[in-house]
Amino acid sequence: MTLPRGATIVAVLVVVLHLAVAVVTPFEIHRDELLYAAMGQHLRLFAMDFPPFIAMAQLVRHVVLGDSVLAMRVIPAVAHSALVLLAARLAQDSAREDRLAPLLAATATATTPFLLRAGTLFQPVIFEQLWWTLVLGSLLRLGPPGEPTRTAAWLRLGAVAGLALLTKFSIVFLGAGVALAWLVTQPRIFLTRGPWLALAVTIAIGAPSWIGQLVLDWPVLQQMTDLRATQLARVTYPAFVGEQLLLHGPIAFGLAAVGLVTMLRDARFRTVGVAVAATFLLLMLSRGKPYYAGALFPALFAVGALAIAPRLTHRVTRGAAVLAIAVPGLVLLPVAVPLLSPEATADFAARIGVDSRTNTGEAIALEQDFADMLGWQRKVEAVAAAYAALPETERRETVLLGTNYGRAGAIDLHGPRLGLPPAVSPAGSYWFFGPGSLPGRTLLVLGGEASDLAPLCGRLTEAARVTEPWGVPEERDVAVWLCREPHLTLQAVWPQLAGQN
């Protein structure tokens, strides 16, 4: 079956919207995008502390499209469009020709604030949503319990689950949800070869992710410990559920709720419904961030649209249903994508009652994703000016050090056109990239405090200072330090810096 024209138009408009925003946005590249771009430049397929798909995609972006804001937005925009088309496809009913259900599913997937944000940023989130929706769609194609399933269907399920494992380890939650669903609805399926074939394919395609963990002694465990200590401890069960209303909007959330009820009541969808419910509960009980559950929603939108479309028989009510889903998302566009100036974005958020906080719970005027897109280029320009001011002989021996991955990533992204060498950093994934070959007899350090750096340096001077009032708190006033004659070489001190954030 071909998709209705309306759903296809929505998918095209999604790409146009994201690229248009990238052209006019006053914001820069996001802190996390800077890290993923650096991971692409340091790609070691079987020795990464994160699943390497995002690094691979960023490397392709760098080689094919370049490093501009627009270049950074193309691939996630296309992924969001593909997600829209996939949701529309899942909402097609082979037994009846109805253009409304695919259009409703496409509209919800295109316009809910969370999915718009995910489609804007070159992060693993949009790809996770795409793979999870493909997994759930593959489950639907397996058919009701008791029906024989062809080997090709199991291979397809394993392939998309493998891509999900290559992208984020959170696929483990969906995998556990699917296993629980099979245990409840068709336990005898475990006596067939299908699930085990799918699992084998998943493990094979996702091998770089888990082999990297083995090689690096399971850094994901330390990352999860740090995340629980700094961010996840604040997530309560009511907040996890309530946040879904804010992420998707009440009408789209209602459509998803209809989808879940339909899945659980209809034998065709029951296994998928139990899998979705179980995955949602597992994410909530493990105190995951509320947005982790967002990857379940496109499939819920699709089945919800299938359920309500036949009940809407009048042209006016059908049009009203589409508008009811689309209009709230379009109204909230300024807080979903980086469209307006920081001042206007913060003012709009305040007017509609958005409570902006950092990941650690600190109140800020500008929502964190937007605040994390400001000030990076000026910081790198300050480093470049300090670097150019050094004598040439000293400059050849100077190492640039970023005290967090955003600062180091900014140097790596913007530095080459300013004549800067690559940065090193002890923070997060950057530590695994190593200290480089120079001993660091002269260091230009972006960030940090004099009280922390002075004991490490023979001579410490402040070379520059960059302020960004709309940035996150730690990025509002950042110094560039010139550290000469440090007491230890970078190579000597590097092992002691493991696990820094």
Short mmCIF file of C-alpha atoms in Angstrom, two decimals:
data_model
loop_
_atom_site.label_atom_id
_atom_site.label_comp_id
_atom_site.label_asym_id
_atom_site.label_seq_id
_atom_site.Cartn_x
_atom_site.Cartn_y
_atom_site.Cartn_z
CA MET A 1 0.00 0.00 0.00
CA THR A 2 1.26 3.47 -0.85
CA LEU A 3 1.07 6.16 1.78
CA PRO A 4 -1.60 8.84 1.44
CA ARG A 5 -0.36 12.11 0.02
CA GLY A 6 -1.15 13.99 3.23
CA ALA A 7 1.19 11.86 5.35
CA THR A 8 3.96 12.20 2.76
CA ILE A 9 3.54 15.97 2.68
CA VAL A 10 3.84 16.09 6.48
CA ALA A 11 7.11 14.14 6.28
CA VAL A 12 8.50 16.55 3.67
CA LEU A 13 7.43 19.57 5.73
CA VAL A 14 9.29 18.16 8.74
CA VAL A 15 12.59 18.25 6.83
CA VAL A 16 11.84 21.73 5.49
CA LEU A 17 11.04 23.00 8.99
CA HIS A 18 14.20 21.64 10.58
CA LEU A 19 16.45 22.97 7.83
CA ALA A 20 14.73 26.37 7.80
CA VAL A 21 15.24 26.67 11.55
CA ALA A 22 18.90 25.74 11.10
CA VAL A 23 19.31 28.57 8.59
CA VAL A 24 17.73 31.31 10.74
CA THR A 25 18.60 30.12 14.25
CA PRO A 26 20.63 32.47 16.47
CA PHE A 27 21.84 29.43 18.43
CA GLU A 28 24.98 27.38 17.90
CA ILE A 29 25.73 23.66 17.96
CA HIS A 30 24.67 21.85 21.14
CA ARG A 31 27.20 20.81 23.80
CA ASP A 32 26.41 17.10 23.28
CA GLU A 33 26.71 17.45 19.50
CA LEU A 34 30.21 18.80 20.06
CA LEU A 35 31.09 15.63 21.97
CA TYR A 36 29.59 13.32 19.34
CA ALA A 37 31.42 15.18 16.59
CA ALA A 38 34.67 14.63 18.49
CA MET A 39 33.81 10.94 18.92
CA GLY A 40 33.50 10.72 15.15
CA GLN A 41 37.01 12.15 14.78
CA HIS A 42 38.31 9.62 17.34
CA LEU A 43 36.33 6.67 16.01
CA ARG A 44 37.60 3.30 17.21
CA LEU A 45 34.74 1.01 16.28
CA PHE A 46 35.41 -1.71 18.86
CA ALA A 47 36.84 0.46 21.65
CA MET A 48 34.29 3.21 22.34
CA ASP A 49 32.82 3.98 25.75
CA PHE A 50 29.47 4.76 24.06
CA PRO A 51 27.65 2.79 21.37
CA PRO A 52 29.40 4.02 18.23
CA PHE A 53 26.52 4.63 15.81
CA ILE A 54 26.33 8.35 16.63
CA ALA A 55 30.09 8.73 16.15
CA MET A 56 29.86 6.95 12.79
CA ALA A 57 26.98 9.19 11.69
CA GLN A 58 28.85 12.31 12.83
CA LEU A 59 31.92 11.25 10.86
CA VAL A 60 29.78 10.87 7.73
CA ARG A 61 28.28 14.30 8.38
CA HIS A 62 31.74 15.86 8.76
CA VAL A 63 33.10 14.31 5.57
CA VAL A 64 30.02 14.83 3.36
CA LEU A 65 28.34 17.97 4.73
CA GLY A 66 30.91 19.89 6.77
CA ASP A 67 30.68 21.43 10.23
CA SER A 68 28.10 24.23 10.00
CA VAL A 69 24.91 24.39 12.04
CA LEU A 70 22.95 23.56 8.89
CA ALA A 71 25.17 20.55 8.18
CA MET A 72 24.62 19.35 11.74
CA ARG A 73 20.83 19.44 11.27
CA VAL A 74 20.43 17.55 7.98
CA ILE A 75 20.74 13.93 9.15
CA PRO A 76 18.50 14.23 12.25
CA ALA A 77 15.93 16.08 10.12
CA VAL A 78 15.86 13.21 7.64
CA ALA A 79 15.65 10.70 10.51
CA HIS A 80 12.64 12.58 11.95
CA SER A 81 10.99 12.57 8.53
CA ALA A 82 11.60 8.81 8.24
CA LEU A 83 10.02 8.36 11.68
CA VAL A 84 6.95 10.28 10.48
CA LEU A 85 6.65 8.03 7.43
CA LEU A 86 7.11 4.92 9.56
CA ALA A 87 4.37 5.94 12.00
CA ALA A 88 2.07 6.63 9.06
CA ARG A 89 2.87 3.24 7.58
CA LEU A 90 2.05 1.50 10.87
CA ALA A 91 -1.30 3.33 10.89
CA GLN A 92 -2.34 1.89 7.55
CA ASP A 93 -5.04 -0.77 7.70
CA SER A 94 -4.81 -3.26 4.86
CA ALA A 95 -8.52 -4.07 5.30
CA ARG A 96 -9.74 -0.54 4.59
CA GLU A 97 -8.56 2.45 2.60
CA ASP A 98 -8.60 5.33 5.08
CA ARG A 99 -6.28 8.30 4.66
CA LEU A 100 -7.06 9.76 8.08
CA ALA A 101 -5.26 7.25 10.31
CA PRO A 102 -1.85 7.63 8.60
CA LEU A 103 -2.30 11.42 8.56
CA LEU A 104 -3.11 11.51 12.29
CA ALA A 105 -0.10 9.33 13.13
CA ALA A 106 2.18 11.39 10.88
CA THR A 107 0.94 14.68 12.34
CA ALA A 108 1.43 13.56 15.94
CA THR A 109 4.93 12.25 15.21
CA ALA A 110 5.82 15.44 13.36
CA THR A 111 4.51 18.08 15.75
CA THR A 112 4.74 16.93 19.37
CA PRO A 113 7.31 19.14 21.13
CA PHE A 114 9.57 16.31 22.27
CA LEU A 115 9.82 14.67 18.85
CA LEU A 116 10.44 18.06 17.23
CA ARG A 117 13.31 18.67 19.66
CA ALA A 118 14.71 15.20 19.05
CA GLY A 119 14.62 15.76 15.29
CA THR A 120 16.53 19.01 15.69
CA LEU A 121 19.59 17.73 17.54
CA PHE A 122 22.23 15.37 16.18
CA GLN A 123 22.11 13.08 19.19
CA PRO A 124 21.29 9.37 19.60
CA VAL A 125 17.70 10.18 20.68
CA ILE A 126 16.10 10.57 17.23
CA PHE A 127 17.80 7.42 15.96
CA GLU A 128 16.71 5.47 19.05
CA GLN A 129 13.13 6.53 18.32
CA LEU A 130 13.47 5.37 14.73
CA TRP A 131 14.94 1.96 15.64
CA TRP A 132 12.46 1.33 18.49
CA THR A 133 9.54 2.11 16.18
CA LEU A 134 10.98 -0.28 13.61
CA VAL A 135 11.32 -2.95 16.32
CA LEU A 136 7.70 -2.51 17.38
CA GLY A 137 6.58 -2.50 13.76
CA SER A 138 8.52 -5.72 13.17
CA LEU A 139 6.79 -7.25 16.18
CA LEU A 140 3.42 -6.32 14.71
CA ARG A 141 4.37 -8.06 11.47
CA LEU A 142 5.11 -11.28 13.35
CA GLY A 143 1.34 -11.70 13.64
CA PRO A 144 -0.91 -12.90 16.48
CA PRO A 145 0.19 -15.75 18.79
CA GLY A 146 0.01 -19.15 17.14
CA GLU A 147 0.59 -17.96 13.60
CA PRO A 148 3.79 -19.21 11.94
CA THR A 149 6.43 -16.57 11.32
CA ARG A 150 8.85 -16.62 8.42
CA THR A 151 12.57 -16.52 9.03
CA ALA A 152 12.83 -13.21 7.17
CA ALA A 153 10.60 -11.54 9.77
CA TRP A 154 12.84 -12.71 12.62
CA LEU A 155 15.94 -11.55 10.75
CA ARG A 156 14.34 -8.14 10.21
CA LEU A 157 13.51 -7.87 13.92
CA GLY A 158 17.07 -8.79 14.87
CA ALA A 159 18.56 -6.33 12.39
CA VAL A 160 16.67 -3.29 13.64
CA ALA A 161 17.27 -4.29 17.27
CA GLY A 162 20.96 -4.57 16.41
CA LEU A 163 20.94 -1.02 15.06
CA ALA A 164 19.28 0.06 18.29
CA LEU A 165 22.03 -1.66 20.31
CA LEU A 166 24.60 0.08 18.13
CA THR A 167 22.95 3.39 19.07
CA LYS A 168 22.02 3.20 22.78
CA PHE A 169 22.11 0.56 25.49
CA SER A 170 18.52 1.45 26.40
CA ILE A 171 17.39 -1.19 23.88
CA VAL A 172 17.94 -3.59 26.79
CA PHE A 173 14.77 -2.18 28.38
CA LEU A 174 12.73 -2.73 25.23
CA GLY A 175 14.21 -6.20 24.85
CA ALA A 176 13.21 -7.06 28.41
CA GLY A 177 9.72 -5.67 27.75
CA VAL A 178 9.36 -7.83 24.63
CA ALA A 179 10.58 -10.93 26.50
CA LEU A 180 8.04 -10.29 29.27
CA ALA A 181 5.30 -9.81 26.68
CA TRP A 182 6.10 -13.12 25.01
CA LEU A 183 6.19 -14.81 28.40
CA VAL A 184 2.68 -13.49 29.14
CA THR A 185 1.04 -13.88 25.74
CA GLN A 186 2.81 -16.78 24.03
CA PRO A 187 5.41 -18.49 26.25
CA ARG A 188 5.84 -21.39 23.84
CA ILE A 189 7.52 -19.03 21.41
CA PHE A 190 10.74 -19.51 23.37
CA LEU A 191 10.73 -23.15 22.24
CA THR A 192 11.02 -22.03 18.62
CA ARG A 193 14.17 -20.81 16.94
CA GLY A 194 12.77 -17.41 15.93
CA PRO A 195 13.49 -15.33 19.05
CA TRP A 196 16.95 -16.83 19.42
CA LEU A 197 17.74 -16.12 15.78
CA ALA A 198 16.66 -12.49 16.26
CA LEU A 199 18.77 -12.26 19.43
CA ALA A 200 21.83 -13.63 17.64
CA VAL A 201 21.47 -11.08 14.83
CA THR A 202 21.02 -8.29 17.40
CA ILE A 203 24.17 -9.27 19.25
CA ALA A 204 26.14 -9.57 16.00
CA ILE A 205 25.14 -6.18 14.58
CA GLY A 206 25.49 -4.49 17.97
CA ALA A 207 28.89 -6.11 18.63
CA PRO A 208 30.90 -2.85 18.55
CA SER A 209 28.83 -1.56 21.49
CA TRP A 210 29.35 -4.47 23.86
CA ILE A 211 32.88 -5.28 22.72
CA GLY A 212 33.85 -1.68 23.44
CA GLN A 213 32.55 -2.13 26.98
CA LEU A 214 34.62 -5.30 27.41
CA VAL A 215 37.75 -3.63 26.08
CA LEU A 216 37.36 -0.54 28.29
CA ASP A 217 36.20 -2.39 31.44
CA TRP A 218 32.51 -1.45 31.29
CA PRO A 219 32.58 2.37 31.49
CA VAL A 220 28.79 2.38 31.06
CA LEU A 221 28.48 1.24 34.69
CA GLN A 222 30.39 4.29 35.93
CA GLN A 223 28.38 6.53 33.63
CA MET A 224 25.12 5.17 35.07
CA THR A 225 26.41 5.59 38.63
CA ASP A 226 27.30 9.22 37.93
CA LEU A 227 23.94 9.80 36.22
CA ARG A 228 21.99 8.38 39.15
CA ALA A 229 23.94 10.50 41.61
CA THR A 230 23.56 13.79 39.73
CA GLN A 231 20.30 13.56 37.75
CA LEU A 232 18.19 10.42 38.07
CA ALA A 233 17.83 10.63 41.84
CA ARG A 234 15.45 13.55 41.30
CA VAL A 235 13.07 11.56 39.05
CA THR A 236 9.96 10.37 40.92
CA TYR A 237 7.36 7.98 39.55
CA PRO A 238 4.63 10.68 39.34
CA ALA A 239 7.09 13.04 37.65
CA PHE A 240 8.01 10.35 35.11
CA VAL A 241 4.37 9.90 34.12
CA GLY A 242 3.40 13.56 34.35
CA GLU A 243 6.33 14.65 32.22
CA GLN A 244 4.90 12.69 29.30
CA LEU A 245 2.05 15.23 29.12
CA LEU A 246 4.57 18.06 28.82
CA LEU A 247 6.79 16.27 26.34
CA HIS A 248 4.00 15.30 23.95
CA GLY A 249 1.09 17.58 24.81
CA PRO A 250 -2.23 16.41 26.30
CA ILE A 251 -3.98 15.67 23.00
CA ALA A 252 -1.13 13.64 21.52
CA PHE A 253 -0.71 11.92 24.88
CA GLY A 254 -4.39 11.03 24.74
CA LEU A 255 -3.93 9.58 21.26
CA ALA A 256 -1.06 7.46 22.61
CA ALA A 257 -3.22 6.30 25.54
CA VAL A 258 -5.92 5.20 23.10
CA GLY A 259 -3.21 3.36 21.21
CA LEU A 260 -2.05 1.47 24.30
CA VAL A 261 -5.59 0.49 25.32
CA THR A 262 -6.26 -0.69 21.76
CA MET A 263 -3.09 -2.74 21.74
CA LEU A 264 -3.97 -4.47 24.99
CA ARG A 265 -7.57 -5.20 23.90
CA ASP A 266 -6.95 -6.32 20.31
CA ALA A 267 -5.37 -9.74 19.79
CA ARG A 268 -3.50 -8.46 16.73
CA PHE A 269 -1.58 -5.96 18.86
CA ARG A 270 -1.64 -7.52 22.33
CA THR A 271 1.95 -8.75 22.44
CA VAL A 272 3.21 -5.34 21.34
CA GLY A 273 0.91 -3.62 23.85
CA VAL A 274 2.23 -5.71 26.73
CA ALA A 275 5.79 -5.05 25.53
CA VAL A 276 5.17 -1.29 25.45
CA ALA A 277 3.53 -1.26 28.89
CA ALA A 278 6.27 -3.41 30.40
CA THR A 279 9.03 -1.27 28.89
CA PHE A 280 7.39 1.91 30.17
CA LEU A 281 7.16 0.44 33.67
CA LEU A 282 10.76 -0.78 33.59
CA LEU A 283 11.98 2.67 32.59
CA MET A 284 9.90 4.29 35.31
CA LEU A 285 10.89 1.85 38.06
CA SER A 286 14.56 2.25 37.19
CA ARG A 287 14.12 6.03 37.55
CA GLY A 288 15.07 6.76 33.98
CA LYS A 289 14.66 10.23 32.58
CA PRO A 290 11.08 10.80 31.39
CA TYR A 291 12.16 11.33 27.79
CA TYR A 292 13.53 7.78 27.66
CA ALA A 293 9.96 6.57 27.11
CA GLY A 294 9.49 8.87 24.12
CA ALA A 295 10.68 6.20 21.70
CA LEU A 296 7.50 4.22 22.46
CA PHE A 297 5.14 6.96 21.33
CA PRO A 298 5.24 6.89 17.50
CA ALA A 299 3.93 3.30 17.49
CA LEU A 300 1.30 4.27 20.08
CA PHE A 301 0.25 7.20 17.89
CA ALA A 302 -0.12 4.83 14.94
CA VAL A 303 -2.38 2.34 16.71
CA GLY A 304 -4.33 5.12 18.41
CA ALA A 305 -4.95 6.67 15.00
CA LEU A 306 -6.10 3.31 13.66
CA ALA A 307 -8.59 3.09 16.54
CA ILE A 308 -10.17 6.53 16.29
CA ALA A 309 -10.11 7.17 12.52
CA PRO A 310 -13.12 4.91 11.75
CA ARG A 311 -15.18 6.80 14.34
CA LEU A 312 -14.62 10.12 12.59
CA THR A 313 -16.86 9.98 9.55
CA HIS A 314 -17.65 13.64 8.91
CA ARG A 315 -15.18 15.80 7.02
CA VAL A 316 -15.35 18.54 9.66
CA THR A 317 -14.59 16.19 12.56
CA ARG A 318 -11.76 14.56 10.62
CA GLY A 319 -10.18 17.91 9.85
CA ALA A 320 -10.69 19.04 13.44
CA ALA A 321 -8.88 15.92 14.71
CA VAL A 322 -5.82 16.70 12.59
CA LEU A 323 -5.81 20.34 13.70
CA ALA A 324 -6.28 19.38 17.35
CA ILE A 325 -3.04 17.42 17.18
CA ALA A 326 -1.05 19.80 14.97
CA VAL A 327 -1.94 23.22 16.39
CA PRO A 328 -0.62 22.74 19.97
CA GLY A 329 2.73 21.53 18.62
CA LEU A 330 3.00 24.45 16.21
CA VAL A 331 2.05 26.95 18.92
CA LEU A 332 4.79 25.53 21.14
CA LEU A 333 7.36 25.60 18.33
CA PRO A 334 9.48 28.34 20.01
CA VAL A 335 10.14 26.06 22.99
CA ALA A 336 10.58 22.94 20.86
CA VAL A 337 13.23 24.15 18.39
CA PRO A 338 15.88 26.92 18.54
CA LEU A 339 13.94 29.42 16.44
CA LEU A 340 13.84 32.70 18.39
CA SER A 341 16.56 34.66 20.16
CA PRO A 342 17.54 33.54 23.69
CA GLU A 343 15.67 36.48 25.18
CA ALA A 344 12.51 35.81 23.18
CA THR A 345 12.68 32.08 23.84
CA ALA A 346 13.00 32.60 27.60
CA ASP A 347 10.18 35.16 27.57
CA PHE A 348 7.88 32.83 25.62
CA ALA A 349 8.64 29.95 27.98
CA ALA A 350 7.88 32.12 31.00
CA ARG A 351 4.59 33.28 29.50
CA ILE A 352 3.33 29.73 28.97
CA GLY A 353 4.52 28.61 32.40
CA VAL A 354 7.49 26.41 31.45
CA ASP A 355 9.66 25.78 34.50
CA SER A 356 13.20 25.61 33.11
CA ARG A 357 15.76 23.69 35.16
CA THR A 358 19.13 22.12 34.58
CA ASN A 359 19.61 18.36 34.70
CA THR A 360 20.65 18.75 38.31
CA GLY A 361 17.54 20.71 39.27
CA GLU A 362 18.86 24.28 39.25
CA ALA A 363 16.35 26.88 38.02
CA ILE A 364 17.44 28.77 34.88
CA ALA A 365 15.74 31.33 32.66
CA LEU A 366 16.47 29.51 29.38
CA GLU A 367 15.74 25.80 29.04
CA GLN A 368 18.93 23.74 29.21
CA ASP A 369 19.01 22.41 25.65
CA PHE A 370 18.91 25.99 24.38
CA ALA A 371 21.37 27.27 26.97
CA ASP A 372 23.76 24.51 25.89
CA MET A 373 23.82 25.97 22.36
CA LEU A 374 25.41 29.30 23.29
CA GLY A 375 28.88 30.76 23.67
CA TRP A 376 31.05 27.97 22.28
CA GLN A 377 32.45 29.81 19.29
CA ARG A 378 33.44 32.87 21.32
CA LYS A 379 35.25 30.64 23.80
CA VAL A 380 37.25 29.06 21.01
CA GLU A 381 38.05 32.48 19.55
CA ALA A 382 39.40 33.54 22.96
CA VAL A 383 41.59 30.43 23.07
CA ALA A 384 42.80 31.14 19.52
CA ALA A 385 43.76 34.71 20.44
CA ALA A 386 45.72 33.50 23.48
CA TYR A 387 47.38 30.79 21.39
CA ALA A 388 48.39 33.27 18.67
CA ALA A 389 49.93 35.58 21.28
CA LEU A 390 52.46 32.92 22.37
CA PRO A 391 55.98 32.86 20.93
CA GLU A 392 56.16 30.49 18.00
CA THR A 393 58.60 28.11 19.70
CA GLU A 394 56.33 27.83 22.74
CA ARG A 395 53.21 27.55 20.60
CA ARG A 396 54.55 24.39 18.97
CA GLU A 397 54.71 22.75 22.41
CA THR A 398 51.41 24.09 23.74
CA VAL A 399 48.54 21.74 24.54
CA LEU A 400 44.93 22.90 24.56
CA LEU A 401 42.88 21.43 27.40
CA GLY A 402 39.13 21.70 27.85
CA THR A 403 37.89 21.13 31.37
CA ASN A 404 34.62 19.59 30.15
CA TYR A 405 33.64 17.82 26.96
CA GLY A 406 31.70 20.79 25.61
CA ARG A 407 34.73 23.07 25.81
CA ALA A 408 37.06 20.48 24.35
CA GLY A 409 34.53 19.60 21.64
CA ALA A 410 34.13 23.27 20.73
CA ILE A 411 37.89 23.61 20.27
CA ASP A 412 37.95 20.51 18.07
CA LEU A 413 35.02 21.67 15.93
CA HIS A 414 35.82 25.37 15.54
CA GLY A 415 39.56 25.32 16.17
CA PRO A 416 40.92 24.03 12.84
CA ARG A 417 39.76 27.08 10.88
CA LEU A 418 41.46 29.27 13.52
CA GLY A 419 44.73 27.36 13.32
CA LEU A 420 44.33 25.49 16.59
CA PRO A 421 45.54 21.94 17.28
CA PRO A 422 43.11 19.34 18.70
CA ALA A 423 42.14 19.56 22.35
CA VAL A 424 42.59 17.06 25.13
CA SER A 425 40.31 16.71 28.12
CA PRO A 426 40.00 14.41 31.14
CA ALA A 427 36.20 14.68 31.01
CA GLY A 428 34.00 11.72 30.10
CA SER A 429 34.66 10.17 26.71
CA TYR A 430 37.55 12.54 26.08
CA TRP A 431 39.65 10.78 28.71
CA PHE A 432 39.59 7.66 26.54
CA PHE A 433 41.03 9.68 23.63
CA GLY A 434 44.19 10.13 25.71
CA PRO A 435 46.54 13.04 26.50
CA GLY A 436 48.28 13.16 23.13
CA SER A 437 52.02 12.99 22.56
CA LEU A 438 53.13 16.39 23.91
CA PRO A 439 54.03 16.54 27.61
CA GLY A 440 52.12 19.80 28.14
CA ARG A 441 54.94 22.03 29.34
CA THR A 442 52.62 24.86 28.33
CA LEU A 443 48.87 24.43 28.65
CA LEU A 444 46.07 26.67 27.48
CA VAL A 445 43.18 25.60 29.68
CA LEU A 446 39.60 26.52 28.76
CA GLY A 447 37.62 26.63 32.01
CA GLY A 448 38.44 25.71 35.57
CA GLU A 449 39.23 27.78 38.64
CA ALA A 450 42.53 29.33 39.68
CA SER A 451 42.31 27.62 43.07
CA ASP A 452 42.23 24.22 41.36
CA LEU A 453 44.86 24.91 38.71
CA ALA A 454 47.45 26.92 40.66
CA PRO A 455 48.78 23.95 42.69
CA LEU A 456 49.39 22.08 39.42
CA CYS A 457 51.23 24.84 37.56
CA GLY A 458 54.58 26.50 38.08
CA ARG A 459 53.11 29.73 36.69
CA LEU A 460 49.43 30.41 36.10
CA THR A 461 48.00 33.51 34.42
CA GLU A 462 44.57 34.39 33.12
CA ALA A 463 44.72 34.93 29.35
CA ALA A 464 41.05 35.77 28.69
CA ARG A 465 37.55 35.52 30.08
CA VAL A 466 34.32 34.86 28.17
CA THR A 467 30.85 35.56 29.54
CA GLU A 468 27.54 34.19 28.27
CA PRO A 469 24.58 35.34 30.40
CA TRP A 470 22.13 32.91 28.77
CA GLY A 471 24.34 29.85 29.12
CA VAL A 472 24.03 27.15 31.75
CA PRO A 473 25.48 28.30 35.09
CA GLU A 474 28.93 26.76 34.65
CA GLU A 475 29.32 28.33 31.19
CA ARG A 476 28.34 31.91 32.03
CA ASP A 477 31.81 33.08 33.07
CA VAL A 478 34.66 30.96 31.72
CA ALA A 479 38.35 31.81 31.87
CA VAL A 480 41.18 30.85 29.55
CA TRP A 481 44.24 30.04 31.65
CA LEU A 482 47.89 29.90 30.61
CA CYS A 483 49.60 27.22 32.66
CA ARG A 484 53.40 27.07 32.32
CA GLU A 485 55.79 24.54 33.81
CA PRO A 486 53.20 22.14 35.27
CA HIS A 487 54.59 19.87 37.96
CA LEU A 488 53.64 16.67 36.08
CA THR A 489 53.42 15.77 32.42
CA LEU A 490 50.00 15.01 31.00
CA GLN A 491 51.06 11.42 30.39
CA ALA A 492 52.01 10.99 34.04
CA VAL A 493 48.85 12.50 35.46
CA TRP A 494 46.37 11.05 32.93
CA PRO A 495 45.68 7.69 34.66
CA GLN A 496 44.71 9.56 37.84
CA LEU A 497 42.06 11.56 35.94
CA ALA A 498 39.94 8.58 34.89
CA GLY A 499 36.27 9.02 35.72
CA GLN A 500 36.30 12.83 35.71
CA ASN A 501 33.11 14.55 34.50
#
